[in-house]
mmCIF file of C-alpha atoms in Angstrom:
data_model
loop_
_atom_site.group_PDB
_atom_site.id
_atom_site.type_symbol
_atom_site.label_atom_id
_atom_site.label_comp_id
_atom_site.label_asym_id
_atom_site.label_seq_id
_atom_site.Cartn_x
_atom_site.Cartn_y
_atom_site.Cartn_z
ATOM 1 C CA MET D 7 17.754 116.116 -22.598
ATOM 2 C CA LYS D 8 20.236 114.420 -24.908
ATOM 3 C CA PRO D 9 22.727 113.513 -22.078
ATOM 4 C CA LEU D 10 19.710 111.826 -19.980
ATOM 5 C CA GLY D 11 18.652 109.837 -23.036
ATOM 6 C CA ASN D 12 22.241 108.718 -23.747
ATOM 7 C CA THR D 13 22.465 107.508 -20.081
ATOM 8 C CA ARG D 14 19.090 105.785 -20.228
ATOM 9 C CA ALA D 15 20.236 104.094 -23.367
ATOM 10 C CA LEU D 16 23.709 102.908 -21.829
ATOM 11 C CA LYS D 17 22.081 101.545 -18.667
ATOM 12 C CA LEU D 18 19.457 99.703 -20.844
ATOM 13 C CA ALA D 19 22.367 98.265 -22.918
ATOM 14 C CA GLY D 20 24.070 97.349 -19.669
ATOM 15 C CA LEU D 21 21.158 95.401 -18.379
ATOM 16 C CA VAL D 22 20.751 93.695 -21.812
ATOM 17 C CA TYR D 23 24.699 92.775 -21.772
ATOM 18 C CA LEU D 24 24.221 91.341 -18.072
ATOM 19 C CA ALA D 25 21.088 89.515 -18.807
ATOM 20 C CA VAL D 26 22.884 87.851 -21.950
ATOM 21 C CA LEU D 27 26.012 87.012 -20.110
ATOM 22 C CA SER D 28 24.137 85.567 -17.071
ATOM 23 C CA LEU D 29 22.056 83.401 -19.217
ATOM 24 C CA PHE D 30 25.039 82.137 -21.190
ATOM 25 C CA LEU D 31 26.800 81.402 -17.905
ATOM 26 C CA VAL D 32 23.908 79.559 -16.680
ATOM 27 C CA LEU D 33 23.470 77.249 -19.628
ATOM 28 C CA ASN D 34 27.073 76.989 -20.503
ATOM 29 C CA SER D 35 27.776 75.759 -16.911
ATOM 30 C CA TYR D 36 24.842 73.483 -16.620
ATOM 31 C CA ALA D 37 25.862 71.894 -20.312
ATOM 32 C CA ARG D 38 29.478 71.526 -19.318
ATOM 33 C CA ASN D 39 29.226 70.747 -15.414
ATOM 34 C CA HIS D 40 32.414 69.147 -14.410
ATOM 35 C CA HIS D 41 30.594 66.032 -13.133
ATOM 36 C CA ASN D 42 33.051 65.946 -10.155
ATOM 37 C CA TRP D 43 32.869 62.828 -7.777
ATOM 38 C CA ASP D 44 30.781 64.668 -5.145
ATOM 39 C CA VAL D 45 27.747 64.462 -7.487
ATOM 40 C CA ILE D 46 27.535 60.747 -6.292
ATOM 41 C CA GLY D 47 27.435 61.833 -2.648
ATOM 42 C CA TYR D 48 24.718 64.691 -3.097
ATOM 43 C CA THR D 49 22.723 62.412 -5.364
ATOM 44 C CA ALA D 50 22.751 59.682 -2.863
ATOM 45 C CA ALA D 51 21.969 62.064 0.133
ATOM 46 C CA ALA D 52 19.044 63.321 -1.856
ATOM 47 C CA TYR D 53 17.579 59.790 -2.180
ATOM 48 C CA LYS D 54 18.250 59.273 1.508
ATOM 49 C CA LEU D 55 16.291 62.397 2.254
ATOM 50 C CA MET D 56 13.333 61.345 -0.008
ATOM 51 C CA GLY D 57 13.274 58.109 2.174
ATOM 52 C CA GLU D 58 15.285 55.634 0.674
ATOM 53 C CA THR D 59 16.869 53.878 3.639
ATOM 54 C CA GLY D 60 17.801 50.598 2.058
ATOM 55 C CA THR D 61 21.621 50.521 1.377
ATOM 56 C CA ASP D 62 21.646 48.213 -1.705
ATOM 57 C CA ARG D 63 18.660 50.049 -3.100
ATOM 58 C CA LEU D 64 20.262 53.405 -2.253
ATOM 59 C CA SER D 65 23.315 52.607 -4.213
ATOM 60 C CA ALA D 66 21.435 51.201 -6.894
ATOM 61 C CA ARG D 67 19.203 54.388 -7.456
ATOM 62 C CA THR D 68 22.146 56.699 -7.147
ATOM 63 C CA TYR D 69 24.146 55.318 -9.842
ATOM 64 C CA ASP D 70 21.328 54.667 -12.106
ATOM 65 C CA ASP D 71 20.565 58.435 -11.655
ATOM 66 C CA ILE D 72 24.410 59.062 -12.439
ATOM 67 C CA ARG D 73 24.236 57.074 -15.432
ATOM 68 C CA ARG D 74 21.258 58.718 -17.093
ATOM 69 C CA ALA D 75 22.547 62.073 -16.289
ATOM 70 C CA THR D 76 26.094 61.714 -17.783
ATOM 71 C CA ALA D 77 27.919 60.291 -20.762
ATOM 72 C CA PRO D 78 29.272 56.728 -20.778
ATOM 73 C CA GLU D 79 32.819 58.073 -20.511
ATOM 74 C CA THR D 80 31.980 60.225 -17.602
ATOM 75 C CA PHE D 81 30.262 57.456 -15.723
ATOM 76 C CA GLU D 82 33.106 55.250 -16.156
ATOM 77 C CA LYS D 83 35.472 58.017 -14.993
ATOM 78 C CA LEU D 84 33.033 58.349 -11.792
ATOM 79 C CA THR D 85 33.370 54.628 -11.109
ATOM 80 C CA THR D 86 36.704 53.199 -11.855
ATOM 81 C CA GLY D 87 39.965 53.450 -9.862
ATOM 82 C CA GLY D 88 40.766 52.556 -6.250
ATOM 83 C CA TYR D 89 38.509 54.744 -4.103
ATOM 84 C CA ARG D 90 35.708 55.324 -6.696
ATOM 85 C CA ALA D 91 35.449 51.711 -7.775
ATOM 86 C CA ALA D 92 35.284 50.731 -4.236
ATOM 87 C CA VAL D 93 32.463 52.989 -3.431
ATOM 88 C CA TYR D 94 30.471 51.797 -6.512
ATOM 89 C CA GLN D 95 31.130 48.144 -5.937
ATOM 90 C CA ASP D 96 29.924 48.043 -2.347
ATOM 91 C CA PRO D 97 26.692 49.756 -1.251
ATOM 92 C CA GLU D 98 28.034 49.945 2.333
ATOM 93 C CA ALA D 99 30.927 51.887 1.140
ATOM 94 C CA LEU D 100 28.546 54.565 -0.310
ATOM 95 C CA ARG D 101 26.511 54.409 2.710
ATOM 96 C CA GLN D 102 29.489 55.433 4.826
ATOM 97 C CA GLN D 103 30.250 58.475 2.431
ATOM 98 C CA LEU D 104 26.807 60.027 3.163
ATOM 99 C CA PRO D 105 27.626 62.052 6.235
ATOM 100 C CA PHE D 106 29.803 64.227 4.327
ATOM 101 C CA TYR D 107 27.008 65.235 2.119
ATOM 102 C CA SER D 108 23.772 65.073 3.919
ATOM 103 C CA ILE D 109 25.101 67.578 6.108
ATOM 104 C CA ARG D 110 24.284 70.297 3.493
ATOM 105 C CA PRO D 111 20.439 69.949 3.544
ATOM 106 C CA LEU D 112 19.662 73.041 1.804
ATOM 107 C CA TYR D 113 21.603 72.217 -1.436
ATOM 108 C CA VAL D 114 20.553 68.813 -1.240
ATOM 109 C CA ALA D 115 16.872 69.938 -1.212
ATOM 110 C CA LEU D 116 17.319 72.514 -3.915
ATOM 111 C CA SER D 117 18.767 69.764 -5.885
ATOM 112 C CA ILE D 118 15.699 67.473 -5.337
ATOM 113 C CA ALA D 119 13.534 70.547 -6.743
ATOM 114 C CA GLY D 120 15.833 71.093 -9.636
ATOM 115 C CA SER D 121 15.480 67.453 -10.577
ATOM 116 C CA LYS D 122 11.840 68.264 -11.440
ATOM 117 C CA LEU D 123 13.051 70.001 -14.527
ATOM 118 C CA THR D 124 16.218 67.785 -15.258
ATOM 119 C CA GLY D 125 14.787 64.666 -14.891
ATOM 120 C CA THR D 126 17.733 63.390 -12.644
ATOM 121 C CA ILE D 127 19.001 64.337 -9.064
ATOM 122 C CA ALA D 128 22.485 64.466 -10.733
ATOM 123 C CA GLY D 129 21.041 67.002 -13.309
ATOM 124 C CA GLY D 130 19.467 68.868 -10.431
ATOM 125 C CA THR D 131 22.835 69.528 -8.464
ATOM 126 C CA ALA D 132 24.209 70.822 -11.803
ATOM 127 C CA LEU D 133 21.293 73.260 -12.349
ATOM 128 C CA VAL D 134 21.289 74.551 -8.976
ATOM 129 C CA SER D 135 25.098 75.257 -9.021
ATOM 130 C CA ALA D 136 24.571 76.916 -12.530
ATOM 131 C CA LEU D 137 21.741 79.158 -11.332
ATOM 132 C CA CYS D 138 23.789 80.304 -8.315
ATOM 133 C CA GLY D 139 26.547 81.180 -10.835
ATOM 134 C CA GLY D 140 24.184 83.357 -12.958
ATOM 135 C CA LEU D 141 22.743 85.008 -9.748
ATOM 136 C CA LEU D 142 26.171 85.882 -8.447
ATOM 137 C CA LEU D 143 27.011 87.364 -11.599
ATOM 138 C CA ILE D 144 24.061 89.782 -11.381
ATOM 139 C CA LEU D 145 24.583 90.377 -7.573
ATOM 140 C CA GLY D 146 28.209 91.418 -8.083
ATOM 141 C CA TRP D 147 27.238 93.633 -11.025
ATOM 142 C CA ALA D 148 24.499 95.119 -8.998
ATOM 143 C CA ALA D 149 26.966 95.960 -5.942
ATOM 144 C CA VAL D 150 28.805 97.955 -8.422
ATOM 145 C CA SER D 151 26.382 99.379 -10.845
ATOM 146 C CA PRO D 152 29.085 100.323 -13.015
ATOM 147 C CA ARG D 153 28.874 103.919 -14.961
ATOM 148 C CA SER D 154 32.205 103.276 -16.991
ATOM 149 C CA ILE D 155 31.511 101.288 -20.281
ATOM 150 C CA ALA D 156 34.794 99.503 -20.129
ATOM 151 C CA LEU D 157 34.272 98.608 -16.487
ATOM 152 C CA ALA D 158 30.931 97.361 -17.148
ATOM 153 C CA ALA D 159 32.300 95.246 -20.135
ATOM 154 C CA LEU D 160 35.016 93.625 -18.159
ATOM 155 C CA LEU D 161 33.499 93.393 -14.520
ATOM 156 C CA PRO D 162 31.774 89.847 -15.264
ATOM 157 C CA PHE D 163 34.849 88.473 -16.776
ATOM 158 C CA ALA D 164 36.830 89.558 -13.701
ATOM 159 C CA LEU D 165 34.263 87.645 -11.473
ATOM 160 C CA TYR D 166 34.355 84.758 -13.722
ATOM 161 C CA GLU D 167 38.222 84.612 -13.408
ATOM 162 C CA ALA D 168 38.004 85.080 -9.592
ATOM 163 C CA GLY D 169 36.361 81.561 -9.269
ATOM 164 C CA LEU D 170 32.855 82.298 -10.331
ATOM 165 C CA GLY D 171 33.108 79.892 -13.502
ATOM 166 C CA SER D 172 34.362 77.053 -11.415
ATOM 167 C CA LEU D 173 31.673 77.351 -8.707
ATOM 168 C CA ALA D 174 29.000 77.365 -11.385
ATOM 169 C CA ARG D 175 30.168 74.155 -12.865
ATOM 170 C CA LEU D 176 30.681 72.218 -9.846
ATOM 171 C CA SER D 177 27.873 69.794 -8.209
ATOM 172 C CA THR D 178 28.803 71.367 -4.689
ATOM 173 C CA PRO D 179 27.230 73.682 -2.393
ATOM 174 C CA ASP D 180 29.939 76.217 -2.592
ATOM 175 C CA GLY D 181 28.084 78.469 -5.158
ATOM 176 C CA LEU D 182 24.945 78.401 -2.907
ATOM 177 C CA ALA D 183 26.882 79.257 0.085
ATOM 178 C CA ALA D 184 28.727 82.115 -1.569
ATOM 179 C CA LEU D 185 25.374 83.424 -2.874
ATOM 180 C CA VAL D 186 23.787 83.763 0.505
ATOM 181 C CA ALA D 187 27.035 84.807 1.969
ATOM 182 C CA LEU D 188 27.453 87.524 -0.488
ATOM 183 C CA ALA D 189 24.096 88.714 -0.306
ATOM 184 C CA ALA D 190 23.988 88.821 3.449
ATOM 185 C CA LEU D 191 27.218 91.042 3.422
ATOM 186 C CA LEU D 192 25.985 93.411 0.963
ATOM 187 C CA LEU D 193 22.694 93.886 2.946
ATOM 188 C CA CYS D 194 24.364 94.502 6.128
ATOM 189 C CA HIS D 195 24.383 98.222 6.027
ATOM 190 C CA ARG D 196 21.106 99.167 4.700
ATOM 191 C CA HIS D 197 18.875 96.169 5.126
ATOM 192 C CA PRO D 198 20.218 94.625 8.501
ATOM 193 C CA LEU D 199 17.074 92.173 9.250
ATOM 194 C CA PRO D 200 17.131 90.472 5.903
ATOM 195 C CA ALA D 201 21.017 90.077 6.147
ATOM 196 C CA MET D 202 20.616 88.541 9.709
ATOM 197 C CA LEU D 203 17.906 85.901 8.476
ATOM 198 C CA LEU D 204 20.394 85.266 5.382
ATOM 199 C CA PHE D 205 23.414 84.759 7.887
ATOM 200 C CA ALA D 206 21.194 82.503 10.009
ATOM 201 C CA LEU D 207 20.515 80.234 6.899
ATOM 202 C CA LEU D 208 24.235 79.944 5.830
ATOM 203 C CA PRO D 209 25.076 76.853 7.940
ATOM 204 C CA LEU D 210 22.144 75.020 6.166
ATOM 205 C CA ALA D 211 24.215 75.768 2.841
ATOM 206 C CA ARG D 212 27.721 74.780 4.388
ATOM 207 C CA THR D 213 28.271 74.218 7.936
ATOM 208 C CA ASP D 214 31.957 75.837 7.894
ATOM 209 C CA PHE D 215 30.431 78.906 6.813
ATOM 210 C CA VAL D 216 29.420 79.383 10.511
ATOM 211 C CA ILE D 217 32.515 81.034 10.728
ATOM 212 C CA LEU D 218 31.495 84.021 9.169
ATOM 213 C CA LEU D 219 28.689 84.438 11.885
ATOM 214 C CA PRO D 220 30.844 86.262 14.409
ATOM 215 C CA PHE D 221 31.888 88.899 11.817
ATOM 216 C CA ALA D 222 28.622 89.292 10.761
ATOM 217 C CA ALA D 223 27.661 90.251 14.542
ATOM 218 C CA LEU D 224 30.354 92.806 14.354
ATOM 219 C CA LEU D 225 28.773 94.183 11.245
ATOM 220 C CA LEU D 226 25.223 94.210 12.631
ATOM 221 C CA HIS D 227 26.086 95.781 16.019
ATOM 222 C CA GLY D 228 24.271 98.657 16.572
ATOM 223 C CA ARG D 229 21.771 98.139 13.773
ATOM 224 C CA VAL D 230 19.702 95.565 15.242
ATOM 225 C CA PRO D 231 18.977 94.644 18.968
ATOM 226 C CA ARG D 232 21.613 92.666 20.798
ATOM 227 C CA LEU D 233 19.278 89.830 21.553
ATOM 228 C CA TRP D 234 18.548 89.473 17.735
ATOM 229 C CA ILE D 235 22.324 89.052 17.136
ATOM 230 C CA ALA D 236 22.656 86.856 19.926
ATOM 231 C CA SER D 237 19.522 84.696 18.561
ATOM 232 C CA MET D 238 21.444 84.657 14.831
ATOM 233 C CA LEU D 239 24.597 83.316 16.655
ATOM 234 C CA GLY D 240 22.512 80.631 18.650
ATOM 235 C CA VAL D 241 20.702 79.670 15.637
ATOM 236 C CA GLY D 242 23.674 79.141 13.562
ATOM 237 C CA ALA D 243 25.392 77.176 16.218
ATOM 238 C CA ALA D 244 22.344 75.014 17.037
ATOM 239 C CA ALA D 245 22.118 74.301 13.102
ATOM 240 C CA VAL D 246 25.680 73.163 13.117
ATOM 241 C CA VAL D 247 25.345 70.816 16.044
ATOM 242 C CA GLY D 248 21.981 69.437 14.892
ATOM 243 C CA LEU D 249 23.149 69.000 11.210
ATOM 244 C CA ASN D 250 26.276 66.849 12.748
ATOM 245 C CA ALA D 251 23.879 64.707 15.027
ATOM 246 C CA PHE D 252 21.474 64.291 12.367
ATOM 247 C CA SER D 253 23.901 63.176 9.568
ATOM 248 C CA GLY D 254 26.008 61.015 11.969
ATOM 249 C CA ASN D 255 29.056 63.272 10.922
ATOM 250 C CA TYR D 256 32.395 61.669 11.734
ATOM 251 C CA GLY D 257 33.797 64.836 13.711
ATOM 252 C CA TYR D 258 36.385 67.395 12.825
ATOM 253 C CA LEU D 259 39.521 65.433 13.084
ATOM 254 C CA ARG D 260 38.292 62.625 10.896
ATOM 255 C CA ILE D 261 37.184 65.038 8.271
ATOM 256 C CA PHE D 262 40.626 66.615 8.453
ATOM 257 C CA ASP D 263 42.446 63.443 8.137
ATOM 258 C CA PHE D 264 39.968 62.123 5.352
ATOM 259 C CA THR D 265 40.307 65.199 3.236
ATOM 260 C CA LEU D 266 43.752 66.627 3.810
ATOM 261 C CA VAL D 267 45.997 63.684 5.006
ATOM 262 C CA SER D 268 44.944 60.303 4.436
ATOM 263 C CA GLY D 269 42.856 60.949 1.454
ATOM 264 C CA PRO D 270 39.531 59.500 0.575
ATOM 265 C CA GLN D 271 38.621 56.238 1.819
ATOM 266 C CA PRO D 272 35.806 53.905 0.856
ATOM 267 C CA TYR D 273 35.063 53.114 4.576
ATOM 268 C CA PRO D 274 35.578 56.458 6.672
ATOM 269 C CA ALA D 275 33.579 54.879 9.626
ATOM 270 C CA GLU D 276 36.442 52.508 10.083
ATOM 271 C CA MET D 277 39.415 54.633 9.719
ATOM 272 C CA GLU D 278 41.857 54.685 12.660
ATOM 273 C CA GLU D 279 42.568 57.988 14.512
ATOM 274 C CA THR D 280 46.316 58.080 13.919
ATOM 275 C CA LEU D 281 46.528 61.943 12.998
ATOM 276 C CA GLY D 282 49.583 63.443 14.345
ATOM 277 C CA MET D 283 51.116 66.821 14.560
ATOM 278 C CA THR D 284 53.439 66.156 11.783
ATOM 279 C CA ASP D 285 50.723 65.379 9.595
ATOM 280 C CA ILE D 286 48.641 68.515 10.536
ATOM 281 C CA LEU D 287 51.758 70.825 9.773
ATOM 282 C CA ASP D 288 52.231 69.047 6.273
ATOM 283 C CA ALA D 289 48.565 69.530 5.506
ATOM 284 C CA TYR D 290 49.050 73.241 6.180
ATOM 285 C CA ALA D 291 52.215 73.452 4.051
ATOM 286 C CA ARG D 292 50.531 71.816 1.292
ATOM 287 C CA GLY D 293 47.339 73.906 1.301
ATOM 288 C CA LEU D 294 49.512 77.020 1.590
ATOM 289 C CA GLN D 295 51.723 75.923 -1.331
ATOM 290 C CA ARG D 296 48.422 75.076 -3.401
ATOM 291 C CA LEU D 297 47.213 78.602 -2.938
ATOM 292 C CA VAL D 298 50.477 80.469 -3.598
ATOM 293 C CA SER D 299 51.511 78.232 -6.785
ATOM 294 C CA LYS D 300 47.946 78.226 -8.411
ATOM 295 C CA ASP D 301 46.081 81.329 -7.204
ATOM 296 C CA THR D 302 48.827 83.741 -6.959
ATOM 297 C CA GLY D 303 46.715 86.545 -8.280
ATOM 298 C CA MET D 304 43.871 85.897 -5.662
ATOM 299 C CA ILE D 305 46.464 86.141 -2.789
ATOM 300 C CA ALA D 306 47.903 89.281 -4.315
ATOM 301 C CA LEU D 307 44.230 90.812 -4.539
ATOM 302 C CA PHE D 308 43.705 89.724 -0.741
ATOM 303 C CA ILE D 309 47.033 91.186 0.429
ATOM 304 C CA GLY D 310 46.639 94.244 -1.705
ATOM 305 C CA THR D 311 42.949 94.890 -0.418
ATOM 306 C CA ALA D 312 43.881 94.230 3.261
ATOM 307 C CA GLY D 313 46.703 96.713 3.095
ATOM 308 C CA PHE D 314 44.565 99.554 1.286
ATOM 309 C CA LEU D 315 41.884 99.110 3.848
ATOM 310 C CA ALA D 316 44.462 99.142 6.772
ATOM 311 C CA ALA D 317 45.722 102.418 5.536
ATOM 312 C CA LYS D 318 42.124 103.693 5.377
ATOM 313 C CA ALA D 319 41.251 102.275 9.008
ATOM 314 C CA MET D 320 44.459 104.148 10.388
ATOM 315 C CA ARG D 321 42.963 107.463 8.692
ATOM 316 C CA GLY D 322 39.544 106.749 10.227
ATOM 317 C CA ARG D 323 37.981 106.557 6.718
ATOM 318 C CA LEU D 324 36.474 103.112 6.821
ATOM 319 C CA VAL D 325 32.911 103.077 5.470
ATOM 320 C CA PRO D 326 30.245 100.082 5.994
ATOM 321 C CA PHE D 327 31.117 98.448 2.738
ATOM 322 C CA ASP D 328 34.888 98.357 3.685
ATOM 323 C CA LYS D 329 34.112 96.567 7.064
ATOM 324 C CA ALA D 330 32.097 93.836 5.183
ATOM 325 C CA VAL D 331 35.093 93.275 2.854
ATOM 326 C CA LEU D 332 37.209 93.084 6.111
ATOM 327 C CA ALA D 333 34.762 90.550 7.372
ATOM 328 C CA ALA D 334 35.146 88.401 4.267
ATOM 329 C CA LEU D 335 38.905 88.608 4.506
ATOM 330 C CA GLY D 336 38.711 87.628 8.142
ATOM 331 C CA PHE D 337 36.650 84.657 7.053
ATOM 332 C CA VAL D 338 39.279 83.334 4.882
ATOM 333 C CA LEU D 339 41.782 83.450 7.491
ATOM 334 C CA LEU D 340 39.903 81.620 9.714
ATOM 335 C CA HIS D 341 38.557 79.325 7.210
ATOM 336 C CA PHE D 342 42.133 78.329 6.291
ATOM 337 C CA LEU D 343 43.471 78.094 9.926
ATOM 338 C CA ALA D 344 40.605 75.713 10.518
ATOM 339 C CA PHE D 345 40.765 73.736 7.296
ATOM 340 C CA PRO D 346 43.853 74.302 5.134
ATOM 341 C CA SER D 347 42.422 73.065 1.834
ATOM 342 C CA GLY D 348 43.651 75.698 -0.175
ATOM 343 C CA PHE D 349 40.828 75.417 -2.606
ATOM 344 C CA VAL D 350 39.879 78.660 -4.287
ATOM 345 C CA ARG D 351 36.156 77.996 -4.401
ATOM 346 C CA HIS D 352 36.115 78.483 -0.460
ATOM 347 C CA TYR D 353 37.219 82.059 -0.831
ATOM 348 C CA PHE D 354 34.995 83.392 -3.585
ATOM 349 C CA VAL D 355 33.075 85.675 -1.517
ATOM 350 C CA ALA D 356 36.212 87.455 -0.182
ATOM 351 C CA ALA D 357 37.565 87.556 -3.951
ATOM 352 C CA CYS D 358 34.138 88.896 -5.234
ATOM 353 C CA LEU D 359 34.004 91.606 -2.378
ATOM 354 C CA CYS D 360 37.588 92.710 -3.376
ATOM 355 C CA LEU D 361 36.817 93.024 -6.846
ATOM 356 C CA ILE D 362 33.760 94.980 -6.156
ATOM 357 C CA LEU D 363 35.642 97.320 -3.991
ATOM 358 C CA TRP D 364 38.232 98.092 -6.459
ATOM 359 C CA ALA D 365 35.664 98.263 -9.150
ATOM 360 C CA ARG D 366 33.728 100.905 -7.393
ATOM 361 C CA LEU D 367 36.952 102.973 -6.745
ATOM 362 C CA ILE D 368 37.897 102.787 -10.637
ATOM 363 C CA ASP D 369 34.053 103.575 -11.537
ATOM 364 C CA GLY D 370 34.048 106.568 -9.178
ATOM 365 C CA TRP D 371 37.446 107.948 -10.579
ATOM 366 C CA SER D 372 36.366 107.358 -14.064
ATOM 367 C CA ALA D 373 33.068 109.224 -13.282
ATOM 368 C CA ARG D 374 34.629 112.297 -11.609
ATOM 369 C CA ARG D 375 37.183 112.350 -14.519
ATOM 370 C CA HIS D 376 34.305 112.386 -17.118
ATOM 371 C CA HIS D 377 32.207 115.238 -15.393
ATOM 372 C CA ARG D 378 35.264 117.272 -14.364
ATOM 373 C CA SER D 379 34.761 120.633 -16.130
ATOM 374 C CA PRO D 380 37.469 122.175 -18.367
ATOM 375 C CA ASP D 381 38.029 124.961 -15.738
ATOM 376 C CA ASP D 382 38.291 122.348 -13.195
ATOM 377 C CA ALA D 383 40.970 120.235 -15.259
ATOM 378 C CA GLU D 384 42.774 123.561 -16.044
ATOM 379 C CA ARG D 385 43.079 124.407 -12.414
ATOM 380 C CA GLN D 386 44.033 121.187 -11.179
ATOM 381 C CA ALA D 387 46.737 121.019 -13.922
ATOM 382 C CA ALA D 388 48.242 124.242 -12.890
ATOM 383 C CA SER D 389 48.351 123.546 -9.303
#
């Protein structure tokens, strides 16, 4: 009975440890939010969703909200210097930024709900991101269920270094999208119906995550009726088209130009379409250089995991979780080909799944080594 009691005590200690770390991550991320410029766009999108249509009034309410939610030096940083000053000073410039943000209604709506606790929409965006960070930590831990004390202690920090810390402190929907996508991928094998519903919700968090849906269809094939899979794909595509139309989005090429070539413009609706092949190739080169120079460890993780799974596939030993990891890696590749930003926060789901895969392997090896009998150890050493 003593080993059983020890096991229960270790599990309880692990859960307490996880709860403390998750709570700390949420509180620390909320208190130390990066207050990136996107907080202005999502705050304005929230006021528009709540019915504020007047351009001048929308700008005034947005910046008053930001002023109440941030320190004076932070507010100054968000409203000075070229592009930021122009958007602050001209309500029309802020109005023209809205299509980039109103296209993510799930994050905007949750930020409005969060503002009931924080008192400001800007605070609501920070709260949602922080909570998603805490939930991602719990989900990653649950997916491993570590039995090794060393692994249990180190896993949260590995997830944090893989990009979780940044996601939790940014006023962007990246953490929310990662949470929905990771939960869906983890549920695919044993709970395909909830997974399918989560996949269908993904475009509401980030429309570019629609890229994951074809991989989801492959993972769900044979587990749910084909008609349901087709419905999931149809709902996802319809959501992307509808959101683009509703928000008045500027289209793929202009977003590509705005984000990766010309840089932020105060009046994106008036940008001239001068994007050339040289500009596009330069954007890919910059994105690749950013990844290789700043996130070398993550690239090594992706390449190493892909090589390991390719070797397993050649031996016919892939399990359902392996296929989910490959789906996430496929998403990374297609996402970069479609939009070569090189921002690590777009690839956190794949990094998290890769870490879970290796953590499971290490945990399993550690458990087998711990439970191996002395006779077994002697026979293996002799052989």
